[in-house]
Amino acid sequence: GVLPDMIKTRLSNGEVGGYCKFPEDTGLSDREYYMNYIAVAMAGYAGEFMRKGFNNISVGCSSDILTATSLAASLVKVLGLGSHLSASGFSMSRDALVTHNKEMISEEVDDLIGEGLFLAFNCLDFYDKEHRELTKILMKQPTTRPKDIKHLF
C-alpha cells in the first residue's frame, strides 16, 4: 500500500496532531493507491472514533472527511472507478438519467469513503501497539519524521 510521508506534532494541550503528505502521483496509480489515500485521509477520524467515541470527535476531522469525499468524487466522476454506474440507464429520458446518475454517484462516493474508513479502522486496530508507542514518542519530542519511527512499523 501507499505509505505517506507523515509528520506528526505534539500540540500544546498534550494531544497528538499532524498531517500527511502523500508521494507524488507517478501516473501509475490504480484503485488500491487511491483507496489507501482515502484510508489515510480518514485515519484521523477513525482514530478519534476508536479512542474517544463518536460523540467526542473533534472538528479537526472535518478536513479528513472533506479530503476523502473530494477524492472519492473525483475517482467516480473523472476516473470512472465506480462499480455501480453502467450503460443500463441510457434507455431513460435525459432528466431521469441525470437524476439516476446523481444518485449513483452519491452512492459510489459513500461506498468509497466507507471502504476507506474500513481500511483505516483495520490498520489502526492491527497496528494498535505501534500507534501507542508512537504516541509516547511524540509526547517526548515535538516533531518526528518517518525515518525516526521506521523501527515501529
mmCIF file with all atom_site columns, C-alpha atoms in Angstrom:
data_model
loop_
_atom_site.group_PDB
_atom_site.id
_atom_site.type_symbol
_atom_site.label_atom_id
_atom_site.label_alt_id
_atom_site.label_comp_id
_atom_site.label_asym_id
_atom_site.label_entity_id
_atom_site.label_seq_id
_atom_site.pdbx_PDB_ins_code
_atom_site.Cartn_x
_atom_site.Cartn_y
_atom_site.Cartn_z
_atom_site.occupancy
_atom_site.B_iso_or_equiv
_atom_site.pdbx_formal_charge
_atom_site.auth_seq_id
_atom_site.auth_comp_id
_atom_site.auth_asym_id
_atom_site.auth_atom_id
_atom_site.pdbx_PDB_model_num
ATOM 1   C CA . GLY A 1 1   ? 0.000   0.000  0.000   1.00 0.00 ? 1   GLY A CA 1
ATOM 2   C CA . VAL A 1 2   ? 0.879   3.658  -0.072  1.00 0.00 ? 2   VAL A CA 1
ATOM 3   C CA . LEU A 1 3   ? 2.822   4.937  2.900   1.00 0.00 ? 3   LEU A CA 1
ATOM 4   C CA . PRO A 1 4   ? 2.511   8.697  3.168   1.00 0.00 ? 4   PRO A CA 1
ATOM 5   C CA . ASP A 1 5   ? 5.321   10.913 4.353   1.00 0.00 ? 5   ASP A CA 1
ATOM 6   C CA . MET A 1 6   ? 3.882   11.664 7.776   1.00 0.00 ? 6   MET A CA 1
ATOM 7   C CA . ILE A 1 7   ? 4.846   14.494 10.044  1.00 0.00 ? 7   ILE A CA 1
ATOM 8   C CA . LYS A 1 8   ? 3.217   14.449 13.456  1.00 0.00 ? 8   LYS A CA 1
ATOM 9   C CA . THR A 1 9   ? 3.383   17.208 16.012  1.00 0.00 ? 9   THR A CA 1
ATOM 10  C CA . ARG A 1 10  ? 2.569   17.328 19.704  1.00 0.00 ? 10  ARG A CA 1
ATOM 11  C CA . LEU A 1 11  ? 0.017   20.045 20.338  1.00 0.00 ? 11  LEU A CA 1
ATOM 12  C CA . SER A 1 12  ? 0.206   22.446 23.279  1.00 0.00 ? 12  SER A CA 1
ATOM 13  C CA . ASN A 1 13  ? -2.699  20.688 25.005  1.00 0.00 ? 13  ASN A CA 1
ATOM 14  C CA . GLY A 1 14  ? -0.771  17.399 25.025  1.00 0.00 ? 14  GLY A CA 1
ATOM 15  C CA . GLU A 1 15  ? -2.711  15.729 22.229  1.00 0.00 ? 15  GLU A CA 1
ATOM 16  C CA . VAL A 1 16  ? -1.016  14.488 19.089  1.00 0.00 ? 16  VAL A CA 1
ATOM 17  C CA . GLY A 1 17  ? -1.924  16.160 15.811  1.00 0.00 ? 17  GLY A CA 1
ATOM 18  C CA . GLY A 1 18  ? -0.307  16.369 12.434  1.00 0.00 ? 18  GLY A CA 1
ATOM 19  C CA . TYR A 1 19  ? -0.672  15.931 8.753   1.00 0.00 ? 19  TYR A CA 1
ATOM 20  C CA . CYS A 1 20  ? 0.195   13.507 5.982   1.00 0.00 ? 20  CYS A CA 1
ATOM 21  C CA . LYS A 1 21  ? 1.863   14.369 2.719   1.00 0.00 ? 21  LYS A CA 1
ATOM 22  C CA . PHE A 1 22  ? 1.344   11.798 0.005   1.00 0.00 ? 22  PHE A CA 1
ATOM 23  C CA . PRO A 1 23  ? 4.002   10.808 -2.510  1.00 0.00 ? 23  PRO A CA 1
ATOM 24  C CA . GLU A 1 24  ? 3.747   12.402 -5.925  1.00 0.00 ? 24  GLU A CA 1
ATOM 25  C CA . ASP A 1 25  ? 1.482   10.588 -8.342  1.00 0.00 ? 25  ASP A CA 1
ATOM 26  C CA . THR A 1 26  ? 3.756   8.768  -10.767 1.00 0.00 ? 26  THR A CA 1
ATOM 27  C CA . GLY A 1 27  ? 0.984   8.247  -13.284 1.00 0.00 ? 27  GLY A CA 1
ATOM 28  C CA . LEU A 1 28  ? 0.903   4.564  -12.398 1.00 0.00 ? 28  LEU A CA 1
ATOM 29  C CA . SER A 1 29  ? -1.695  4.930  -9.681  1.00 0.00 ? 29  SER A CA 1
ATOM 30  C CA . ASP A 1 30  ? -4.510  2.417  -9.501  1.00 0.00 ? 30  ASP A CA 1
ATOM 31  C CA . ARG A 1 31  ? -7.611  1.891  -7.388  1.00 0.00 ? 31  ARG A CA 1
ATOM 32  C CA . GLU A 1 32  ? -5.569  0.472  -4.497  1.00 0.00 ? 32  GLU A CA 1
ATOM 33  C CA . TYR A 1 33  ? -3.383  3.601  -4.414  1.00 0.00 ? 33  TYR A CA 1
ATOM 34  C CA . TYR A 1 34  ? -6.413  5.867  -4.184  1.00 0.00 ? 34  TYR A CA 1
ATOM 35  C CA . MET A 1 35  ? -8.191  3.663  -1.631  1.00 0.00 ? 35  MET A CA 1
ATOM 36  C CA . ASN A 1 36  ? -5.093  3.839  0.566   1.00 0.00 ? 36  ASN A CA 1
ATOM 37  C CA . TYR A 1 37  ? -5.137  7.616  0.124   1.00 0.00 ? 37  TYR A CA 1
ATOM 38  C CA . ILE A 1 38  ? -8.783  7.734  1.275   1.00 0.00 ? 38  ILE A CA 1
ATOM 39  C CA . ALA A 1 39  ? -7.937  5.429  4.201   1.00 0.00 ? 39  ALA A CA 1
ATOM 40  C CA . VAL A 1 40  ? -5.103  7.709  5.329   1.00 0.00 ? 40  VAL A CA 1
ATOM 41  C CA . ALA A 1 41  ? -7.348  10.757 4.939   1.00 0.00 ? 41  ALA A CA 1
ATOM 42  C CA . MET A 1 42  ? -9.947  9.061  7.172   1.00 0.00 ? 42  MET A CA 1
ATOM 43  C CA . ALA A 1 43  ? -7.422  7.747  9.723   1.00 0.00 ? 43  ALA A CA 1
ATOM 44  C CA . GLY A 1 44  ? -7.687  10.795 11.989  1.00 0.00 ? 44  GLY A CA 1
ATOM 45  C CA . TYR A 1 45  ? -11.458 10.395 12.148  1.00 0.00 ? 45  TYR A CA 1
ATOM 46  C CA . ALA A 1 46  ? -11.121 6.634  12.695  1.00 0.00 ? 46  ALA A CA 1
ATOM 47  C CA . GLY A 1 47  ? -8.523  7.123  15.435  1.00 0.00 ? 47  GLY A CA 1
ATOM 48  C CA . GLU A 1 48  ? -10.616 9.663  17.297  1.00 0.00 ? 48  GLU A CA 1
ATOM 49  C CA . PHE A 1 49  ? -13.690 7.467  16.940  1.00 0.00 ? 49  PHE A CA 1
ATOM 50  C CA . MET A 1 50  ? -11.802 4.464  18.345  1.00 0.00 ? 50  MET A CA 1
ATOM 51  C CA . ARG A 1 51  ? -10.199 6.356  21.263  1.00 0.00 ? 51  ARG A CA 1
ATOM 52  C CA . LYS A 1 52  ? -12.802 8.975  22.143  1.00 0.00 ? 52  LYS A CA 1
ATOM 53  C CA . GLY A 1 53  ? -16.093 7.642  20.826  1.00 0.00 ? 53  GLY A CA 1
ATOM 54  C CA . PHE A 1 54  ? -18.442 9.146  18.259  1.00 0.00 ? 54  PHE A CA 1
ATOM 55  C CA . ASN A 1 55  ? -19.701 11.977 20.468  1.00 0.00 ? 55  ASN A CA 1
ATOM 56  C CA . ASN A 1 56  ? -16.174 13.246 21.184  1.00 0.00 ? 56  ASN A CA 1
ATOM 57  C CA . ILE A 1 57  ? -14.710 13.505 17.679  1.00 0.00 ? 57  ILE A CA 1
ATOM 58  C CA . SER A 1 58  ? -13.042 16.884 17.169  1.00 0.00 ? 58  SER A CA 1
ATOM 59  C CA . VAL A 1 59  ? -13.942 19.362 14.445  1.00 0.00 ? 59  VAL A CA 1
ATOM 60  C CA . GLY A 1 60  ? -10.445 18.790 13.053  1.00 0.00 ? 60  GLY A CA 1
ATOM 61  C CA . CYS A 1 61  ? -11.772 15.614 11.482  1.00 0.00 ? 61  CYS A CA 1
ATOM 62  C CA . SER A 1 62  ? -13.931 17.659 9.124   1.00 0.00 ? 62  SER A CA 1
ATOM 63  C CA . SER A 1 63  ? -10.906 18.222 6.887   1.00 0.00 ? 63  SER A CA 1
ATOM 64  C CA . ASP A 1 64  ? -10.307 14.446 6.837   1.00 0.00 ? 64  ASP A CA 1
ATOM 65  C CA . ILE A 1 65  ? -13.842 13.877 5.629   1.00 0.00 ? 65  ILE A CA 1
ATOM 66  C CA . LEU A 1 66  ? -13.648 16.706 3.057   1.00 0.00 ? 66  LEU A CA 1
ATOM 67  C CA . THR A 1 67  ? -10.384 15.354 1.643   1.00 0.00 ? 67  THR A CA 1
ATOM 68  C CA . ALA A 1 68  ? -11.744 11.812 1.395   1.00 0.00 ? 68  ALA A CA 1
ATOM 69  C CA . THR A 1 69  ? -15.022 12.991 -0.133  1.00 0.00 ? 69  THR A CA 1
ATOM 70  C CA . SER A 1 70  ? -13.288 15.154 -2.726  1.00 0.00 ? 70  SER A CA 1
ATOM 71  C CA . LEU A 1 71  ? -11.009 12.310 -3.781  1.00 0.00 ? 71  LEU A CA 1
ATOM 72  C CA . ALA A 1 72  ? -13.839 9.762  -3.861  1.00 0.00 ? 72  ALA A CA 1
ATOM 73  C CA . ALA A 1 73  ? -15.965 12.088 -6.014  1.00 0.00 ? 73  ALA A CA 1
ATOM 74  C CA . SER A 1 74  ? -13.068 12.568 -8.430  1.00 0.00 ? 74  SER A CA 1
ATOM 75  C CA . LEU A 1 75  ? -12.487 8.826  -8.609  1.00 0.00 ? 75  LEU A CA 1
ATOM 76  C CA . VAL A 1 76  ? -16.083 8.274  -9.631  1.00 0.00 ? 76  VAL A CA 1
ATOM 77  C CA . LYS A 1 77  ? -16.690 11.321 -11.825 1.00 0.00 ? 77  LYS A CA 1
ATOM 78  C CA . VAL A 1 78  ? -13.298 11.716 -13.506 1.00 0.00 ? 78  VAL A CA 1
ATOM 79  C CA . LEU A 1 79  ? -11.598 8.332  -13.414 1.00 0.00 ? 79  LEU A CA 1
ATOM 80  C CA . GLY A 1 80  ? -14.712 6.169  -13.613 1.00 0.00 ? 80  GLY A CA 1
ATOM 81  C CA . LEU A 1 81  ? -13.643 3.929  -10.743 1.00 0.00 ? 81  LEU A CA 1
ATOM 82  C CA . GLY A 1 82  ? -17.169 3.376  -9.501  1.00 0.00 ? 82  GLY A CA 1
ATOM 83  C CA . SER A 1 83  ? -18.757 -0.055 -9.584  1.00 0.00 ? 83  SER A CA 1
ATOM 84  C CA . HIS A 1 84  ? -22.468 0.817  -9.884  1.00 0.00 ? 84  HIS A CA 1
ATOM 85  C CA . LEU A 1 85  ? -22.521 3.131  -12.882 1.00 0.00 ? 85  LEU A CA 1
ATOM 86  C CA . SER A 1 86  ? -23.393 1.406  -16.115 1.00 0.00 ? 86  SER A CA 1
ATOM 87  C CA . ALA A 1 87  ? -24.883 1.993  -19.522 1.00 0.00 ? 87  ALA A CA 1
ATOM 88  C CA . SER A 1 88  ? -28.166 0.391  -18.420 1.00 0.00 ? 88  SER A CA 1
ATOM 89  C CA . GLY A 1 89  ? -29.697 3.799  -17.766 1.00 0.00 ? 89  GLY A CA 1
ATOM 90  C CA . PHE A 1 90  ? -29.353 5.005  -21.336 1.00 0.00 ? 90  PHE A CA 1
ATOM 91  C CA . SER A 1 91  ? -32.878 3.876  -22.173 1.00 0.00 ? 91  SER A CA 1
ATOM 92  C CA . MET A 1 92  ? -34.165 6.508  -19.700 1.00 0.00 ? 92  MET A CA 1
ATOM 93  C CA . SER A 1 93  ? -35.160 10.035 -20.553 1.00 0.00 ? 93  SER A CA 1
ATOM 94  C CA . ARG A 1 94  ? -32.410 12.628 -20.180 1.00 0.00 ? 94  ARG A CA 1
ATOM 95  C CA . ASP A 1 95  ? -33.860 14.044 -16.946 1.00 0.00 ? 95  ASP A CA 1
ATOM 96  C CA . ALA A 1 96  ? -34.345 10.591 -15.444 1.00 0.00 ? 96  ALA A CA 1
ATOM 97  C CA . LEU A 1 97  ? -30.808 9.608  -16.456 1.00 0.00 ? 97  LEU A CA 1
ATOM 98  C CA . VAL A 1 98  ? -29.313 12.741 -14.850 1.00 0.00 ? 98  VAL A CA 1
ATOM 99  C CA . THR A 1 99  ? -31.213 12.082 -11.605 1.00 0.00 ? 99  THR A CA 1
ATOM 100 C CA . HIS A 1 100 ? -30.273 8.396  -11.707 1.00 0.00 ? 100 HIS A CA 1
ATOM 101 C CA . ASN A 1 101 ? -26.579 9.187  -12.255 1.00 0.00 ? 101 ASN A CA 1
ATOM 102 C CA . LYS A 1 102 ? -26.517 11.767 -9.432  1.00 0.00 ? 102 LYS A CA 1
ATOM 103 C CA . GLU A 1 103 ? -27.945 9.158  -7.075  1.00 0.00 ? 103 GLU A CA 1
ATOM 104 C CA . MET A 1 104 ? -25.493 6.510  -8.298  1.00 0.00 ? 104 MET A CA 1
ATOM 105 C CA . ILE A 1 105 ? -22.516 8.882  -7.987  1.00 0.00 ? 105 ILE A CA 1
ATOM 106 C CA . SER A 1 106 ? -23.564 9.778  -4.453  1.00 0.00 ? 106 SER A CA 1
ATOM 107 C CA . GLU A 1 107 ? -23.823 6.074  -3.567  1.00 0.00 ? 107 GLU A CA 1
ATOM 108 C CA . GLU A 1 108 ? -20.423 5.394  -5.153  1.00 0.00 ? 108 GLU A CA 1
ATOM 109 C CA . VAL A 1 109 ? -18.778 8.200  -3.162  1.00 0.00 ? 109 VAL A CA 1
ATOM 110 C CA . ASP A 1 110 ? -20.369 6.944  0.065   1.00 0.00 ? 110 ASP A CA 1
ATOM 111 C CA . ASP A 1 111 ? -19.197 3.392  -0.711  1.00 0.00 ? 111 ASP A CA 1
ATOM 112 C CA . LEU A 1 112 ? -15.606 4.522  -1.378  1.00 0.00 ? 112 LEU A CA 1
ATOM 113 C CA . ILE A 1 113 ? -15.475 6.580  1.829   1.00 0.00 ? 113 ILE A CA 1
ATOM 114 C CA . GLY A 1 114 ? -16.927 3.644  3.765   1.00 0.00 ? 114 GLY A CA 1
ATOM 115 C CA . GLU A 1 115 ? -14.329 1.319  2.264   1.00 0.00 ? 115 GLU A CA 1
ATOM 116 C CA . GLY A 1 116 ? -11.535 3.779  3.101   1.00 0.00 ? 116 GLY A CA 1
ATOM 117 C CA . LEU A 1 117 ? -12.821 4.142  6.655   1.00 0.00 ? 117 LEU A CA 1
ATOM 118 C CA . PHE A 1 118 ? -12.947 0.347  6.999   1.00 0.00 ? 118 PHE A CA 1
ATOM 119 C CA . LEU A 1 119 ? -9.305  0.154  5.826   1.00 0.00 ? 119 LEU A CA 1
ATOM 120 C CA . ALA A 1 120 ? -8.334  2.880  8.318   1.00 0.00 ? 120 ALA A CA 1
ATOM 121 C CA . PHE A 1 121 ? -10.055 1.088  11.225  1.00 0.00 ? 121 PHE A CA 1
ATOM 122 C CA . ASN A 1 122 ? -8.360  -2.190 10.293  1.00 0.00 ? 122 ASN A CA 1
ATOM 123 C CA . CYS A 1 123 ? -4.931  -0.557 10.027  1.00 0.00 ? 123 CYS A CA 1
ATOM 124 C CA . LEU A 1 124 ? -5.288  1.255  13.343  1.00 0.00 ? 124 LEU A CA 1
ATOM 125 C CA . ASP A 1 125 ? -6.512  -1.917 15.024  1.00 0.00 ? 125 ASP A CA 1
ATOM 126 C CA . PHE A 1 126 ? -3.743  -4.074 13.512  1.00 0.00 ? 126 PHE A CA 1
ATOM 127 C CA . TYR A 1 127 ? -1.017  -1.593 14.495  1.00 0.00 ? 127 TYR A CA 1
ATOM 128 C CA . ASP A 1 128 ? -2.544  -0.642 17.851  1.00 0.00 ? 128 ASP A CA 1
ATOM 129 C CA . LYS A 1 129 ? 0.610   -1.434 19.848  1.00 0.00 ? 129 LYS A CA 1
ATOM 130 C CA . GLU A 1 130 ? 2.804   0.520  17.425  1.00 0.00 ? 130 GLU A CA 1
ATOM 131 C CA . HIS A 1 131 ? 0.470   3.529  17.440  1.00 0.00 ? 131 HIS A CA 1
ATOM 132 C CA . ARG A 1 132 ? 0.505   3.600  21.233  1.00 0.00 ? 132 ARG A CA 1
ATOM 133 C CA . GLU A 1 133 ? 4.311   3.541  21.167  1.00 0.00 ? 133 GLU A CA 1
ATOM 134 C CA . LEU A 1 134 ? 4.286   6.298  18.532  1.00 0.00 ? 134 LEU A CA 1
ATOM 135 C CA . THR A 1 135 ? 2.114   8.424  20.816  1.00 0.00 ? 135 THR A CA 1
ATOM 136 C CA . LYS A 1 136 ? 4.656   8.007  23.634  1.00 0.00 ? 136 LYS A CA 1
ATOM 137 C CA . ILE A 1 137 ? 7.479   9.091  21.310  1.00 0.00 ? 137 ILE A CA 1
ATOM 138 C CA . LEU A 1 138 ? 5.516   12.103 20.124  1.00 0.00 ? 138 LEU A CA 1
ATOM 139 C CA . MET A 1 139 ? 4.807   13.175 23.677  1.00 0.00 ? 139 MET A CA 1
ATOM 140 C CA . LYS A 1 140 ? 8.589   13.275 24.315  1.00 0.00 ? 140 LYS A CA 1
ATOM 141 C CA . GLN A 1 141 ? 9.633   15.099 21.138  1.00 0.00 ? 141 GLN A CA 1
ATOM 142 C CA . PRO A 1 142 ? 7.513   17.729 19.414  1.00 0.00 ? 142 PRO A CA 1
ATOM 143 C CA . THR A 1 143 ? 8.073   16.642 15.808  1.00 0.00 ? 143 THR A CA 1
ATOM 144 C CA . THR A 1 144 ? 9.135   13.432 14.146  1.00 0.00 ? 144 THR A CA 1
ATOM 145 C CA . ARG A 1 145 ? 9.705   12.202 10.609  1.00 0.00 ? 145 ARG A CA 1
ATOM 146 C CA . PRO A 1 146 ? 9.255   8.716  9.150   1.00 0.00 ? 146 PRO A CA 1
ATOM 147 C CA . LYS A 1 147 ? 12.948  7.837  9.491   1.00 0.00 ? 147 LYS A CA 1
ATOM 148 C CA . ASP A 1 148 ? 12.671  8.485  13.249  1.00 0.00 ? 148 ASP A CA 1
ATOM 149 C CA . ILE A 1 149 ? 9.873   5.963  13.743  1.00 0.00 ? 149 ILE A CA 1
ATOM 150 C CA . LYS A 1 150 ? 10.644  3.440  10.998  1.00 0.00 ? 150 LYS A CA 1
ATOM 151 C CA . HIS A 1 151 ? 11.530  0.815  13.613  1.00 0.00 ? 151 HIS A CA 1
ATOM 152 C CA . LEU A 1 152 ? 7.925   0.788  14.846  1.00 0.00 ? 152 LEU A CA 1
ATOM 153 C CA . PHE A 1 153 ? 6.402   -0.293 11.558  1.00 0.00 ? 153 PHE A CA 1
#
